[in-house]
Amino acid sequence: MAGHTPARSPARAAISGVDVGALAADLRAAVVGEVRFDRGSRGAYSTDASNYRQIPIGVVLPRGNNDVVAAVAACRRHGAPIVHRGGGTSLAGQATNAAVVIDGSKYLRGIIELDPERRRARVQPGVVLDDLRDAAERHGLTFGPDPATHNHCTLGGMIGNNACGVHSVTAGRTADNVEELDVVCYDGTRMRVGPTSPDELAAIVTAGGRRGDLYRRLRDLRDRYADLIRERFPHIPRRVSGYNLDELLPERGFHVARALVGTEGTCVTVLEATVRLVDSPPARALLVLGYPDVFHAGDHVPDILRHGPVGLEGIDDVLVGYMEKKRMHPADRRMLPEGGGWLLVEFAGAHAEEADEKARALMEELGRRHDPPAMKLFDDPHEEAHIWSIRESGLGATARVPGERDSWPGWEDSAVPPDRVGDYLRGLRGLLDRYGYDCALYGHFGDGCIHVRIDFELGTADGLRRYRAFVDEAADLVVTYGGSLSGEHGDGQARAELLAKMFGPELVDAFAQFKALWDPDNKMNPGKVVAPYRLDQHLKLGTGYAPAKPATHFAYPQDDGDFARATLRCVGVGKCRRTDGGTMCPSYMVTLEEEHSTRGRARLLFEMLQGDSPVDRGWRSDAVRDALDLCLACKGCKRDCPVGVDMATYKAEFLSHHYQGRLRPRSAYAMGLIHWAARAAARMPDLANLVSGAPLLGEVVKRLGGVAGQRQVPRFARETFTQWFARRESRNTDRPRVLLWPDTFNNHFHPEVAKATVEVLEACGYRVDLPPRTLCCGRPLYDYGMLTLARRQLRQILQALRADIAAGVPLVGMEPSCLVVFRDELVNLLPHDGDARRLQRQAFMLTEFLADRADEIDWPALERKAVVHGHCHQSSIIGMDADLAVFDRLGLDCQLLDSGCCGMAGSFGFEKDHYDVSVACAERVLLPAARTAAAEGALVVTSGFSCREQLRQLSDVRALHTHELLRMAFLGEAAPADGQPVGVAGLLRANRVALGAAAGLAGLAGALLRRRRTVT
């Protein structure tokens, strides 16, 4: 391979000759589903999880098979190429192309038929793997291959890439589990393909037509190359490189469907798939073996395979070290036995005793050796899940490691015979050392598949030369072991150029002939696998990478203070596309839109800084603004994303610049400046409530503020918490001091929560003080990018609290989103302020404060049942461990819901354009669980003002704040609700009174608008 240092390829390359406007119009006329040729959609689909970037012509989201067939026909009429997209997590570049993207993951998600008797399922290509597995598990069955992306990858993508996974050691590759495919060719021919007996093959050929001619040519191709296929195809579990021409051999049943698996969308469009289901033993035992290093672990793979495990994975100490640097799974890592390399060996059985017996038999054999490994056996499903989370986090753990150079795919899934794993690992490490590269070694050792993510330098000419030279030698190395360039992720563009090293030129020519039989015009994902682009073309980086370097408000310390580097943080693993579990990304969970996933938004921000992008360049980009519009700023991505993408911060940054010098939407002033509005309303709370609650004027007020008509404006308390506290006699004056933060929400709307907090702290022996003046953390300002004003508020806080900060007085918060400002935004906006750092360390939620002092407290008993919803900011930044620890001390029988964001998210759920998404987020988990709990007499507990307001407005459930629950425990009752609803007579008076107040409100609105140049 000659050294090549190409400049970055033009974004619109390879679409010359296509009338894009006419194509778009034709597709819109022919397709019932969605057709997107806008800047945002094209930018969001510009890359997958690989090193490559190609801007698509447009995007089609079909609603059914007819739509897919119609889209293919329209593309054919205009000569437009096609690329199919599943979960978009491909690592070799096969899911990105200058073509029309057909993405079935939004609508084509159905299980058409599941037949447990025949152990078959017929599915649409967009069905998520875990959805199929969950349906099959009800019959004691499963789909065998299970890659780490199992909770968001699609069957169509798995078929395209011939995906494998942990349990492929017994279940095989996807190809081994596909029985039939319903496909359509680029020329419009539709057929069902599968195994073909000699008689069936003869009949099909005799019948003629396009199908008969195709099968005849496939037969002839097989006959010409049969001997060479048998000779050159590696006989290993994980041969994923190349096309599956071996499936056409007579001894394999001329299985056309399996021959098409792994063709990466270069041959046909898959409409439906019939797949094989296998037994899913209900009991599992996980044996973890610790060795001196990963090489010794690899040496023992053959011995362990003889014991029949259903999974055999390996990890090294470098991977564990990366996790420690990223603070990933700290408790889980401590569960590993001593060692520098580990094997995770899973056994299965009909019952726990059977699985344990298999594991203990292996332990007994290993224990008799002169150098036995350290061993730990886990048979508790909860503990097993924690151990597996270490292995499944491999890709995320190896990307963006603090203190390490950035790492990339490119040689991430080579495979060798399982009995050569140890030797190959040593050879690969030696090659890496010679090039000065560093990486973790881990993977599916039982199948001989090794995963690495290497710190290639892909942005310089010399770095690209070294990258090409390395993969050239690595390909030679794996071939000498009888291995495969790819053992899981496919060839795509990353390895296709190297296929001749593995198969020889004759079989590479056979691959080209196979593709030409299905796709003679080369319109199906061109440039991938066959006649490929060079592996250093179309790079996301490359020598032409020169993004804009804008000045920012936030410091981005984890990204070297560089916003462009922050936008490059996303590696495309797609965890934000899961639809259940965790907090990230609520808007994707209910819309299933790539553009509304954390990944999609990150890509648009990346594109915004590029010079060759369809996305408008710079902060004024409407495409980026639209993509960020449904971001609830829940901060879930900061915790759940494997590489810590922080979209809430990016959104605030973007909006600050986007609206600089311009008017923001009405809701930004109505709700972003709630602190000042609430202070004004506190002077006349009854009047404010009458105005906002009036039948006629109340609707006008909501409309002027951009509030959804279905929403009720929260009622102001007749007496604020600070007013109550000021007239109250001080208590515990000789006890340790605690500073209580009276946030806007609990001060002005729910003072009963703040009162409960005071009483709990006093019951625990503390003196409660408030800040010396009225302050606001500015939480609502971030939602609208009012960062200049937010920084001003933070400086006021530091100045007012300087003495208490210096004295180390703990600050306790009640509203998680406000407390999180001190833990997150404060040090990001004021990174060089020592007081900001100190305040960050001494700001706590009440549960954290009490849990840290648990042994000093006389805990009462609270024998109640409760369901607990974790506020998204608390779950993401602080965590819920302290809450659970406190509840455990109380003896509370509680269930922590995996409910994600409630959907209200501060002002988000109040806004007219967000109402439907807000309700859908709440109905996903929280509302059904809360209704059920309330009906059964259980308490519903959550700390967030937004969460409780969402429950109040969309259900009959009255949720308790966590601090009210604590008051119930320590003082025997919950705090009473403040205020009463306005009566009928009051409503009749409301319009008259409100009209008198309208002029004053208009004046206030005008004053707020005049501040717009300072509120940026």
GROMACS .gro file of N, CA, C and O in nm, residues 476-567:
model
  368
  476ASP      N    1  -0.149  -0.828   0.728
  476ASP     CA    2  -0.057  -0.939   0.705
  476ASP      C    3  -0.048  -1.028   0.828
  476ASP      O    4  -0.044  -1.152   0.819
  477LEU      N    5  -0.044  -0.965   0.946
  477LEU     CA    6  -0.030  -1.040   1.071
  477LEU      C    7  -0.149  -1.133   1.092
  477LEU      O    8  -0.132  -1.253   1.121
  478VAL      N    9  -0.271  -1.080   1.078
  478VAL     CA   10  -0.388  -1.163   1.106
  478VAL      C   11  -0.402  -1.276   1.005
  478VAL      O   12  -0.446  -1.386   1.037
  479VAL      N   13  -0.360  -1.250   0.881
  479VAL     CA   14  -0.368  -1.355   0.778
  479VAL      C   15  -0.270  -1.468   0.810
  479VAL      O   16  -0.301  -1.587   0.787
  480THR      N   17  -0.154  -1.435   0.866
  480THR     CA   18  -0.059  -1.542   0.900
  480THR      C   19  -0.114  -1.635   1.007
  480THR      O   20  -0.072  -1.750   1.017
  481TYR      N   21  -0.210  -1.589   1.085
  481TYR     CA   22  -0.274  -1.673   1.186
  481TYR      C   23  -0.400  -1.741   1.133
  481TYR      O   24  -0.473  -1.803   1.211
  482GLY      N   25  -0.425  -1.730   1.003
  482GLY     CA   26  -0.545  -1.790   0.946
  482GLY      C   27  -0.670  -1.718   0.988
  482GLY      O   28  -0.777  -1.780   1.001
  483GLY      N   29  -0.660  -1.587   1.007
  483GLY     CA   30  -0.771  -1.510   1.061
  483GLY      C   31  -0.844  -1.426   0.958
  483GLY      O   32  -0.825  -1.440   0.837
  484SER      N   33  -0.926  -1.337   1.010
  484SER     CA   34  -1.011  -1.250   0.927
  484SER      C   35  -0.986  -1.104   0.964
  484SER      O   36  -0.969  -1.071   1.082
  485LEU      N   37  -0.985  -1.018   0.863
  485LEU     CA   38  -0.967  -0.875   0.887
  485LEU      C   39  -1.076  -0.822   0.979
  485LEU      O   40  -1.053  -0.738   1.063
  486SER      N   41  -1.196  -0.874   0.958
  486SER     CA   42  -1.310  -0.833   1.041
  486SER      C   43  -1.373  -0.957   1.102
  486SER      O   44  -1.399  -1.055   1.033
  487GLY      N   45  -1.399  -0.949   1.233
  487GLY     CA   46  -1.467  -1.057   1.301
  487GLY      C   47  -1.602  -1.016   1.356
  487GLY      O   48  -1.665  -1.093   1.427
  488GLU      N   49  -1.645  -0.893   1.321
  488GLU     CA   50  -1.776  -0.850   1.373
  488GLU      C   51  -1.832  -0.728   1.302
  488GLU      O   52  -1.951  -0.723   1.273
  489HIS      N   53  -1.752  -0.629   1.271
  489HIS     CA   54  -1.805  -0.501   1.225
  489HIS      C   55  -1.810  -0.486   1.075
  489HIS      O   56  -1.862  -0.387   1.026
  490GLY      N   57  -1.756  -0.579   1.002
  490GLY     CA   58  -1.761  -0.573   0.857
  490GLY      C   59  -1.645  -0.496   0.797
  490GLY      O   60  -1.561  -0.439   0.866
  491ASP      N   61  -1.643  -0.492   0.664
  491ASP     CA   62  -1.532  -0.429   0.592
  491ASP      C   63  -1.559  -0.283   0.560
  491ASP      O   64  -1.472  -0.199   0.575
  492GLY      N   65  -1.682  -0.254   0.510
  492GLY     CA   66  -1.717  -0.117   0.478
  492GLY      C   67  -1.613  -0.052   0.392
  492GLY      O   68  -1.576  -0.101   0.284
  493GLN      N   69  -1.562   0.059   0.440
  493GLN     CA   70  -1.453   0.129   0.373
  493GLN      C   71  -1.321   0.109   0.446
  493GLN      O   72  -1.215   0.122   0.387
  494ALA      N   73  -1.328   0.074   0.573
  494ALA     CA   74  -1.208   0.067   0.656
  494ALA      C   75  -1.116  -0.048   0.619
  494ALA      O   76  -0.995  -0.039   0.634
  495ARG      N   77  -1.174  -0.159   0.572
  495ARG     CA   78  -1.092  -0.278   0.546
  495ARG      C   79  -1.109  -0.335   0.405
  495ARG      O   80  -1.035  -0.426   0.367
  496ALA      N   81  -1.205  -0.284   0.330
  496ALA     CA   82  -1.231  -0.343   0.199
  496ALA      C   83  -1.110  -0.337   0.107
  496ALA      O   84  -1.086  -0.427   0.026
  497GLU      N   85  -1.033  -0.232   0.120
  497GLU     CA   86  -0.913  -0.215   0.038
  497GLU      C   87  -0.811  -0.327   0.062
  497GLU      O   88  -0.724  -0.352  -0.021
  498LEU      N   89  -0.822  -0.396   0.176
  498LEU     CA   90  -0.724  -0.496   0.216
  498LEU      C   91  -0.769  -0.638   0.188
  498LEU      O   92  -0.696  -0.734   0.220
  499LEU      N   93  -0.888  -0.657   0.132
  499LEU     CA   94  -0.944  -0.790   0.121
  499LEU      C   95  -0.860  -0.886   0.038
  499LEU      O   96  -0.861  -1.007   0.061
  500ALA      N   97  -0.786  -0.834  -0.061
  500ALA     CA   98  -0.704  -0.923  -0.144
  500ALA      C   99  -0.597  -0.993  -0.061
  500ALA      O  100  -0.555  -1.105  -0.095
  501LYS      N  101  -0.549  -0.930   0.046
  501LYS     CA  102  -0.450  -0.995   0.132
  501LYS      C  103  -0.508  -1.121   0.195
  501LYS      O  104  -0.436  -1.219   0.216
  502MET      N  105  -0.636  -1.118   0.225
  502MET     CA  106  -0.699  -1.229   0.295
  502MET      C  107  -0.752  -1.334   0.199
  502MET      O  108  -0.739  -1.455   0.223
  503PHE      N  109  -0.814  -1.290   0.090
  503PHE     CA  110  -0.882  -1.384   0.000
  503PHE      C  111  -0.808  -1.408  -0.131
  503PHE      O  112  -0.837  -1.507  -0.201
  504GLY      N  113  -0.717  -1.318  -0.167
  504GLY     CA  114  -0.654  -1.328  -0.298
  504GLY      C  115  -0.735  -1.255  -0.403
  504GLY      O  116  -0.856  -1.234  -0.388
  505PRO      N  117  -0.672  -1.213  -0.512
  505PRO     CA  118  -0.741  -1.133  -0.614
  505PRO      C  119  -0.855  -1.206  -0.683
  505PRO      O  120  -0.953  -1.143  -0.723
  506GLU      N  121  -0.845  -1.339  -0.697
  506GLU     CA  122  -0.951  -1.412  -0.766
  506GLU      C  123  -1.083  -1.404  -0.690
  506GLU      O  124  -1.190  -1.379  -0.747
  507LEU      N  125  -1.078  -1.424  -0.558
  507LEU     CA  126  -1.202  -1.419  -0.480
  507LEU      C  127  -1.253  -1.275  -0.466
  507LEU      O  128  -1.374  -1.253  -0.459
  508VAL      N  129  -1.164  -1.180  -0.461
  508VAL     CA  130  -1.209  -1.040  -0.460
  508VAL      C  131  -1.284  -1.010  -0.589
  508VAL      O  132  -1.387  -0.941  -0.589
  509ASP      N  133  -1.238  -1.065  -0.700
  509ASP     CA  134  -1.310  -1.051  -0.826
  509ASP      C  135  -1.445  -1.123  -0.821
  509ASP      O  136  -1.544  -1.075  -0.876
  510ALA      N  137  -1.448  -1.236  -0.751
  510ALA     CA  138  -1.575  -1.307  -0.735
  510ALA      C  139  -1.674  -1.224  -0.655
  510ALA      O  140  -1.795  -1.223  -0.684
  511PHE      N  141  -1.625  -1.152  -0.553
  511PHE     CA  142  -1.714  -1.064  -0.478
  511PHE      C  143  -1.774  -0.958  -0.571
  511PHE      O  144  -1.893  -0.926  -0.563
  512ALA      N  145  -1.689  -0.903  -0.657
  512ALA     CA  146  -1.737  -0.800  -0.749
  512ALA      C  147  -1.843  -0.857  -0.844
  512ALA      O  148  -1.943  -0.791  -0.875
  513GLN      N  149  -1.822  -0.980  -0.890
  513GLN     CA  150  -1.921  -1.043  -0.978
  513GLN      C  151  -2.053  -1.068  -0.903
  513GLN      O  152  -2.161  -1.050  -0.957
  514PHE      N  153  -2.041  -1.110  -0.778
  514PHE     CA  154  -2.161  -1.134  -0.697
  514PHE      C  155  -2.241  -1.005  -0.683
  514PHE      O  156  -2.363  -1.003  -0.702
  515LYS      N  157  -2.175  -0.896  -0.652
  515LYS     CA  158  -2.246  -0.768  -0.639
  515LYS      C  159  -2.309  -0.728  -0.771
  515LYS      O  160  -2.425  -0.683  -0.775
  516ALA      N  161  -2.236  -0.747  -0.880
  516ALA     CA  162  -2.287  -0.704  -1.011
  516ALA      C  163  -2.413  -0.783  -1.051
  516ALA      O  164  -2.497  -0.731  -1.124
  517LEU      N  165  -2.424  -0.907  -1.007
  517LEU     CA  166  -2.544  -0.984  -1.037
  517LEU      C  167  -2.668  -0.920  -0.974
  517LEU      O  168  -2.776  -0.919  -1.033
  518TRP      N  169  -2.653  -0.870  -0.854
  518TRP     CA  170  -2.765  -0.808  -0.783
  518TRP      C  171  -2.780  -0.661  -0.819
  518TRP      O  172  -2.893  -0.610  -0.825
  519ASP      N  173  -2.669  -0.593  -0.841
  519ASP     CA  174  -2.669  -0.448  -0.856
  519ASP      C  175  -2.577  -0.406  -0.971
  519ASP      O  176  -2.470  -0.350  -0.950
  520PRO      N  177  -2.619  -0.436  -1.094
  520PRO     CA  178  -2.529  -0.410  -1.207
  520PRO      C  179  -2.495  -0.263  -1.227
  520PRO      O  180  -2.391  -0.232  -1.286
  521ASP      N  181  -2.581  -0.173  -1.178
  521ASP     CA  182  -2.553  -0.030  -1.197
  521ASP      C  183  -2.469   0.030  -1.085
  521ASP      O  184  -2.441   0.151  -1.087
  522ASN      N  185  -2.432  -0.052  -0.985
  522ASN     CA  186  -2.349  -0.005  -0.874
  522ASN      C  187  -2.410   0.115  -0.803
  522ASN      O  188  -2.345   0.215  -0.777
  523LYS      N  189  -2.537   0.102  -0.768
  523LYS     CA  190  -2.606   0.210  -0.697
  523LYS      C  191  -2.635   0.176  -0.551
  523LYS      O  192  -2.685   0.259  -0.477
  524MET      N  193  -2.608   0.054  -0.512
  524MET     CA  194  -2.633   0.015  -0.374
  524MET      C  195  -2.506   0.034  -0.291
  524MET      O  196  -2.409  -0.041  -0.305
  525ASN      N  197  -2.507   0.139  -0.210
  525ASN     CA  198  -2.395   0.168  -0.121
  525ASN      C  199  -2.260   0.159  -0.194
  525ASN      O  200  -2.170   0.084  -0.152
  526PRO      N  201  -2.245   0.232  -0.303
  526PRO     CA  202  -2.121   0.221  -0.381
  526PRO      C  203  -1.999   0.263  -0.301
  526PRO      O  204  -2.006   0.346  -0.210
  527GLY      N  205  -1.886   0.203  -0.336
  527GLY     CA  206  -1.760   0.237  -0.271
  527GLY      C  207  -1.734   0.164  -0.143
  527GLY      O  208  -1.634   0.190  -0.076
  528LYS      N  209  -1.822   0.070  -0.106
  528LYS     CA  210  -1.804  -0.008   0.015
  528LYS      C  211  -1.793  -0.156  -0.023
  528LYS      O  212  -1.865  -0.204  -0.109
  529VAL      N  213  -1.703  -0.226   0.037
  529VAL     CA  214  -1.672  -0.369   0.018
  529VAL      C  215  -1.613  -0.395  -0.121
  529VAL      O  216  -1.500  -0.444  -0.133
  530VAL      N  217  -1.687  -0.366  -0.226
  530VAL     CA  218  -1.644  -0.391  -0.364
  530VAL      C  219  -1.607  -0.259  -0.431
  530VAL      O  220  -1.679  -0.160  -0.416
  531ALA      N  221  -1.496  -0.259  -0.506
  531ALA     CA  222  -1.446  -0.136  -0.568
  531ALA      C  223  -1.450  -0.022  -0.467
  531ALA      O  224  -1.511   0.082  -0.489
  532PRO      N  225  -1.383  -0.042  -0.354
  532PRO     CA  226  -1.403   0.050  -0.241
  532PRO      C  227  -1.327   0.180  -0.255
  532PRO      O  228  -1.227   0.191  -0.326
  533TYR      N  229  -1.379   0.280  -0.186
  533TYR     CA  230  -1.299   0.399  -0.163
  533TYR      C  231  -1.175   0.360  -0.084
  533TYR      O  232  -1.174   0.260  -0.012
  534ARG      N  233  -1.068   0.441  -0.096
  534ARG     CA  234  -0.951   0.415  -0.013
  534ARG      C  235  -0.987   0.430   0.134
  534ARG      O  236  -1.078   0.505   0.171
  535LEU      N  237  -0.915   0.361   0.218
  535LEU     CA  238  -0.945   0.366   0.360
  535LEU      C  239  -0.913   0.502   0.422
  535LEU      O  240  -0.951   0.529   0.536
  536ASP      N  241  -0.843   0.590   0.350
  536ASP     CA  242  -0.816   0.723   0.401
  536ASP      C  243  -0.890   0.832   0.324
  536ASP      O  244  -0.858   0.949   0.334
  537GLN      N  245  -0.992   0.794   0.250
  537GLN     CA  246  -1.082   0.891   0.186
  537GLN      C  247  -1.201   0.920   0.278
  537GLN      O  248  -1.236   0.839   0.364
  538HIS      N  249  -1.264   1.035   0.256
  538HIS     CA  250  -1.388   1.072   0.325
  538HIS      C  251  -1.375   1.067   0.476
  538HIS      O  252  -1.472   1.035   0.546
  539LEU      N  253  -1.257   1.096   0.526
  539LEU     CA  254  -1.238   1.092   0.671
  539LEU      C  255  -1.310   1.209   0.738
  539LEU      O  256  -1.315   1.320   0.685
  540LYS      N  257  -1.362   1.182   0.856
  540LYS     CA  258  -1.426   1.287   0.935
  540LYS      C  259  -1.322   1.393   0.972
  540LYS      O  260  -1.353   1.511   0.984
  541LEU      N  261  -1.198   1.348   0.993
  541LEU     CA  262  -1.089   1.441   1.019
  541LEU      C  263  -1.009   1.458   0.890
  541LEU      O  264  -1.054   1.524   0.799
  542GLY      N  265  -0.893   1.397   0.879
  542GLY     CA  266  -0.812   1.414   0.759
  542GLY      C  267  -0.734   1.544   0.762
  542GLY      O  268  -0.750   1.627   0.851
  543THR      N  269  -0.649   1.561   0.663
  543THR     CA  270  -0.561   1.678   0.662
  543THR      C  271  -0.636   1.808   0.637
  543THR      O  272  -0.582   1.915   0.661
  544GLY      N  273  -0.760   1.798   0.589
  544GLY     CA  274  -0.838   1.919   0.564
  544GLY      C  275  -0.925   1.961   0.680
  544GLY      O  276  -1.000   2.059   0.669
  545TYR      N  277  -0.916   1.890   0.792
  545TYR     CA  278  -1.002   1.923   0.905
  545TYR      C  279  -0.955   2.053   0.969
  545TYR      O  280  -0.846   2.060   1.027
  546ALA      N  281  -1.036   2.157   0.960
  546ALA     CA  282  -1.001   2.287   1.017
  546ALA      C  283  -1.129   2.355   1.063
  546ALA      O  284  -1.178   2.449   1.001
  547PRO      N  285  -1.187   2.308   1.174
  547PRO     CA  286  -1.313   2.365   1.220
  547PRO      C  287  -1.296   2.506   1.273
  547PRO      O  288  -1.186   2.547   1.311
  548ALA      N  289  -1.407   2.580   1.275
  548ALA     CA  290  -1.406   2.711   1.338
  548ALA      C  291  -1.376   2.695   1.486
  548ALA      O  292  -1.408   2.592   1.546
  549LYS      N  293  -1.315   2.795   1.546
  549LYS     CA  294  -1.279   2.792   1.689
  549LYS      C  295  -1.345   2.911   1.759
  549LYS      O  296  -1.281   3.010   1.792
  550PRO      N  297  -1.475   2.902   1.784
  550PRO     CA  298  -1.545   3.017   1.840
  550PRO      C  299  -1.514   3.038   1.987
  550PRO      O  300  -1.484   2.945   2.062
  551ALA      N  301  -1.522   3.165   2.030
  551ALA     CA  302  -1.512   3.196   2.172
  551ALA      C  303  -1.640   3.148   2.241
  551ALA      O  304  -1.748   3.149   2.182
  552THR      N  305  -1.627   3.104   2.365
  552THR     CA  306  -1.741   3.045   2.435
  552THR      C  307  -1.754   3.101   2.577
  552THR      O  308  -1.660   3.158   2.632
  553HIS      N  309  -1.872   3.084   2.634
  553HIS     CA  310  -1.898   3.121   2.773
  553HIS      C  311  -1.845   3.014   2.868
  553HIS      O  312  -1.782   3.047   2.968
  554PHE      N  313  -1.873   2.889   2.837
  554PHE     CA  314  -1.830   2.780   2.922
  554PHE      C  315  -1.682   2.747   2.894
  554PHE      O  316  -1.631   2.773   2.785
  555ALA      N  317  -1.619   2.686   2.993
  555ALA     CA  318  -1.475   2.663   2.983
  555ALA      C  319  -1.439   2.532   2.913
  555ALA      O  320  -1.329   2.519   2.860
  556TYR      N  321  -1.525   2.432   2.915
  556TYR     CA  322  -1.501   2.300   2.856
  556TYR      C  323  -1.365   2.243   2.896
  556TYR      O  324  -1.281   2.212   2.813
  557PRO      N  325  -1.344   2.229   3.027
  557PRO     CA  326  -1.212   2.182   3.073
  557PRO      C  327  -1.178   2.041   3.027
  557PRO      O  328  -1.060   2.008   3.012
  558GLN      N  329  -1.279   1.956   3.006
  558GLN     CA  330  -1.253   1.819   2.961
  558GLN      C  331  -1.221   1.813   2.812
  558GLN      O  332  -1.185   1.706   2.761
  559ASP      N  333  -1.236   1.925   2.743
  559ASP     CA  334  -1.210   1.929   2.598
  559ASP      C  335  -1.107   2.036   2.563
  559ASP      O  336  -1.112   2.096   2.456
  560ASP      N  337  -1.015   2.059   2.657
  560ASP     CA  338  -0.907   2.154   2.636
  560ASP      C  339  -0.956   2.295   2.605
  560ASP      O  340  -0.889   2.371   2.534
  561GLY      N  341  -1.076   2.328   2.657
  561GLY     CA  342  -1.131   2.461   2.635
  561GLY      C  343  -1.173   2.488   2.492
  561GLY      O  344  -1.193   2.603   2.453
  562ASP      N  345  -1.193   2.381   2.414
  562ASP     CA  346  -1.217   2.394   2.270
  562ASP      C  347  -1.357   2.340   2.237
  562ASP      O  348  -1.383   2.220   2.249
  563PHE      N  349  -1.447   2.428   2.196
  563PHE     CA  350  -1.583   2.385   2.164
  563PHE      C  351  -1.584   2.289   2.045
  563PHE      O  352  -1.663   2.194   2.041
  564ALA      N  353  -1.496   2.310   1.949
  564ALA     CA  354  -1.489   2.218   1.834
  564ALA      C  355  -1.452   2.078   1.880
  564ALA      O  356  -1.507   1.978   1.831
  565ARG      N  357  -1.362   2.070   1.975
  565ARG     CA  358  -1.324   1.939   2.028
  565ARG      C  359  -1.440   1.877   2.105
  565ARG      O  360  -1.460   1.755   2.102
  566ALA      N  361  -1.517   1.959   2.173
  566ALA     CA  362  -1.635   1.908   2.243
  566ALA      C  363  -1.735   1.849   2.145
  566ALA      O  364  -1.796   1.744   2.172
  567THR      N  365  -1.753   1.911   2.029
  567THR     CA  366  -1.848   1.859   1.931
  567THR      C  367  -1.799   1.730   1.866
  567THR      O  368  -1.879   1.657   1.806
   0.00000   0.00000   0.00000
